[in-house]
Tab-separated table of C-alpha atoms in Angstrom:
chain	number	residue	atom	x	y	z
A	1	UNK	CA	43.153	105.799	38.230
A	2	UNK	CA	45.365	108.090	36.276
A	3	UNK	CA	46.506	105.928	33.296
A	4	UNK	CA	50.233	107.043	31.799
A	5	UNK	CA	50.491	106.584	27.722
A	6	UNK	CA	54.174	105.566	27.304
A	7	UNK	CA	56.083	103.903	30.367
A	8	UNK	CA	59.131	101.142	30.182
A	9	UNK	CA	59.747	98.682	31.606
A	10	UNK	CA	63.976	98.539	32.712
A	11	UNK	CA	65.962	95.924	34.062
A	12	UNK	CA	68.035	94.325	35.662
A	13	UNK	CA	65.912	92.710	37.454
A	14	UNK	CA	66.002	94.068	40.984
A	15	UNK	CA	64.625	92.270	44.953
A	16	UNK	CA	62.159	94.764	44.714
A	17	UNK	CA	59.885	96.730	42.494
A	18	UNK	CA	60.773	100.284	41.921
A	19	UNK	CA	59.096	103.154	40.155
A	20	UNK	CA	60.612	105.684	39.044
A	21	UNK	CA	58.661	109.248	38.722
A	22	UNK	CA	59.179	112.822	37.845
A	23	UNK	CA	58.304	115.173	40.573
A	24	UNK	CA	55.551	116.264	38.022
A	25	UNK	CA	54.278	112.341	37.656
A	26	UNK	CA	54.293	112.117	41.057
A	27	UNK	CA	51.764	115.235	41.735
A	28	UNK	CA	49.420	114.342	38.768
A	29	UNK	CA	48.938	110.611	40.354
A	30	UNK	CA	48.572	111.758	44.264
A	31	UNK	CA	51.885	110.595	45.687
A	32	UNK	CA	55.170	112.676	46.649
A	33	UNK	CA	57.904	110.765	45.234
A	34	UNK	CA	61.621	111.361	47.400
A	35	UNK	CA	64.905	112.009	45.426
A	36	UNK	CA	66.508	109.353	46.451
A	37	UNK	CA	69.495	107.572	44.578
A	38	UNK	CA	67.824	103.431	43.073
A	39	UNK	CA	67.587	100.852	44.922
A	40	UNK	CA	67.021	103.043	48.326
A	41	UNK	CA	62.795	102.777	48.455
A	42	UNK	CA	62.718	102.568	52.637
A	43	UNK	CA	59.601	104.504	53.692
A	44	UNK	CA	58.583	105.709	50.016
A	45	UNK	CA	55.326	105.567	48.530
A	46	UNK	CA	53.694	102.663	47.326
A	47	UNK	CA	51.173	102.349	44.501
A	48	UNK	CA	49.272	99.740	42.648
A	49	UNK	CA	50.306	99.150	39.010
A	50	UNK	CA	47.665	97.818	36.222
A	51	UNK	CA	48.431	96.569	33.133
A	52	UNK	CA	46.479	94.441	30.382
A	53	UNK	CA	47.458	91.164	32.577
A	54	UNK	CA	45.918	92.398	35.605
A	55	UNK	CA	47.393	94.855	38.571
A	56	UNK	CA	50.241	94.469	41.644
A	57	UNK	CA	50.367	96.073	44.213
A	58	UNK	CA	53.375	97.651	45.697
A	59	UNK	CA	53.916	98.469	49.285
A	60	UNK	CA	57.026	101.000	48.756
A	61	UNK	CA	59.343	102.212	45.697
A	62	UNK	CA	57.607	105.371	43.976
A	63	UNK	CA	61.066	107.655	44.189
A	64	UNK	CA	62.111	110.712	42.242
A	65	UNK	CA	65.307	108.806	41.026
A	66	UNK	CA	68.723	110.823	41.980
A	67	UNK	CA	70.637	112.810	39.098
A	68	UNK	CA	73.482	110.550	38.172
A	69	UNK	CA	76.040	109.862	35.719
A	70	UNK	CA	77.002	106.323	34.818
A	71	UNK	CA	80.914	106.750	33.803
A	72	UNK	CA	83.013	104.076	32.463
A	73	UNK	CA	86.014	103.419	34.784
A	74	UNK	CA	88.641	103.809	32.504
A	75	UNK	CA	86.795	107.326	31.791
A	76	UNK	CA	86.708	108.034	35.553
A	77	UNK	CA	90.675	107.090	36.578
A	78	UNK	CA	91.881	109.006	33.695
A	79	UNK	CA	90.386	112.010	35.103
A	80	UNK	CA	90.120	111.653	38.668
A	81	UNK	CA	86.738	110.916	38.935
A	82	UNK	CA	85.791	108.042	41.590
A	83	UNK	CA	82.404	105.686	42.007
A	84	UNK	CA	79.703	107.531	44.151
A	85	UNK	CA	81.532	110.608	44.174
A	86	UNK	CA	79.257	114.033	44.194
A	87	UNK	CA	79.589	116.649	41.437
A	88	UNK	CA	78.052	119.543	39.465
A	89	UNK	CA	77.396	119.215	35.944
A	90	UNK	CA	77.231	122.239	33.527
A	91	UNK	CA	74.292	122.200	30.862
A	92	UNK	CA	75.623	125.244	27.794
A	93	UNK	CA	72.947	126.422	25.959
A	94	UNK	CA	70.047	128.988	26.138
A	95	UNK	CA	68.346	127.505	28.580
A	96	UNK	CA	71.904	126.002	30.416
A	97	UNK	CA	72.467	126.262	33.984
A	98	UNK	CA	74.643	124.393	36.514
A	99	UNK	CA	72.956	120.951	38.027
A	100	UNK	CA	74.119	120.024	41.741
A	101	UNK	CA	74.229	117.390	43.370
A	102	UNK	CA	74.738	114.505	40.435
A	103	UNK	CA	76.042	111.161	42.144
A	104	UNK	CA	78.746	109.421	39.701
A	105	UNK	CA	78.371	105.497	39.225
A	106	UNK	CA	81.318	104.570	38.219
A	107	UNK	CA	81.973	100.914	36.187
A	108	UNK	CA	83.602	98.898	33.393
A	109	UNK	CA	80.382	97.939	32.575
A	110	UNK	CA	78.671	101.693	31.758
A	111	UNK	CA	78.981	103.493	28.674
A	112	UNK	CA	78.674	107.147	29.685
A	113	UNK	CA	75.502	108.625	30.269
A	114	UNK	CA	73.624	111.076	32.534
A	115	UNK	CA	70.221	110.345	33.381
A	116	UNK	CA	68.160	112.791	34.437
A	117	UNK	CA	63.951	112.881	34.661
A	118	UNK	CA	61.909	114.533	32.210
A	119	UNK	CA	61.417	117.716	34.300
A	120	UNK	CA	65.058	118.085	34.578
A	121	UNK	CA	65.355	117.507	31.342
A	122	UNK	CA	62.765	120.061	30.102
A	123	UNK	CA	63.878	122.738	32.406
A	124	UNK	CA	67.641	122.696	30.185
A	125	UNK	CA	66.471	121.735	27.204
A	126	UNK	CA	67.915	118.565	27.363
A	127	UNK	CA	67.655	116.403	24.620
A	128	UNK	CA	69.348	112.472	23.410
A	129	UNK	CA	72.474	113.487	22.550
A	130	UNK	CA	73.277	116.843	24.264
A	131	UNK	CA	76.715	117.402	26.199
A	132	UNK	CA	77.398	118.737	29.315
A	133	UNK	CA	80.599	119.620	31.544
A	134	UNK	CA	81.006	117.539	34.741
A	135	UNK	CA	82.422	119.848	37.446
A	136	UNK	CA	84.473	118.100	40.707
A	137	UNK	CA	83.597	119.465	43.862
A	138	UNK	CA	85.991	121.771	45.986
């Protein structure tokens, strides 16, 4: 058992359970995580989980989750962004670079935000906070 120090716990709550690992998570516990965008845990890894209330077991859902950026729509129409659309994202910065491949979820509901995992993160020197410059394909 490789016990983690600090994980949360996120909602909303979802039909199934799914955990969401770094690449670097994933090879310190045993299991290969696949980037693949939530909710989409067909033929992933499954793990048991054990808390202070006992453990579960679940058959499927360890994924690297997808790069994405949650966009407000109002945000998105005024520039010609559009939900689920595909798009680079510029990180400035000593350690910047250029991250491919970052799926847009577009809503009235989302406040904008990128998520990206730890490693990611790391790699740019990423912090809470930092700004980037989404790119449109083509």
């Amino acid at each position: 058992m490789v016990p983690f120090a600090k994980v949360r716990i996120l909602g909303p709550l979802r039909s199934a359970t799914q955990l969401e690992l770094s690449v670097t998570d994933g090879f310190r516990i045993g299991v290969k995580p696949p980037v693949r965008e939530s909710g989409v845990l067909d033929a992933s890894p499954g793990l048991t989980l054990v808390g202070p209330a006992g453990s579960v077991q679940i058959p499927q859902g360890a994924i690297a989750a997808l790069r994405h950026v949650h966009m407000p729509k109002e945000y998105a129409d005024r520039h010609g962004f559009i939900d689920r659309e595909i798009v680079s994202v510029m990180v400035p910065g000593n350690r910047g670079g250029r991250l491919d491949h970052v799926l847009l979820r577009v809503s009235s509901n989302f406040a904008m935000e990128m998520h990206v995992d730890v490693d990611e993160a790391n790699g740019f020197s990423l912090t809470t906070g930092s700004y980037v410059k989404i790119i449109k394909k083509g």
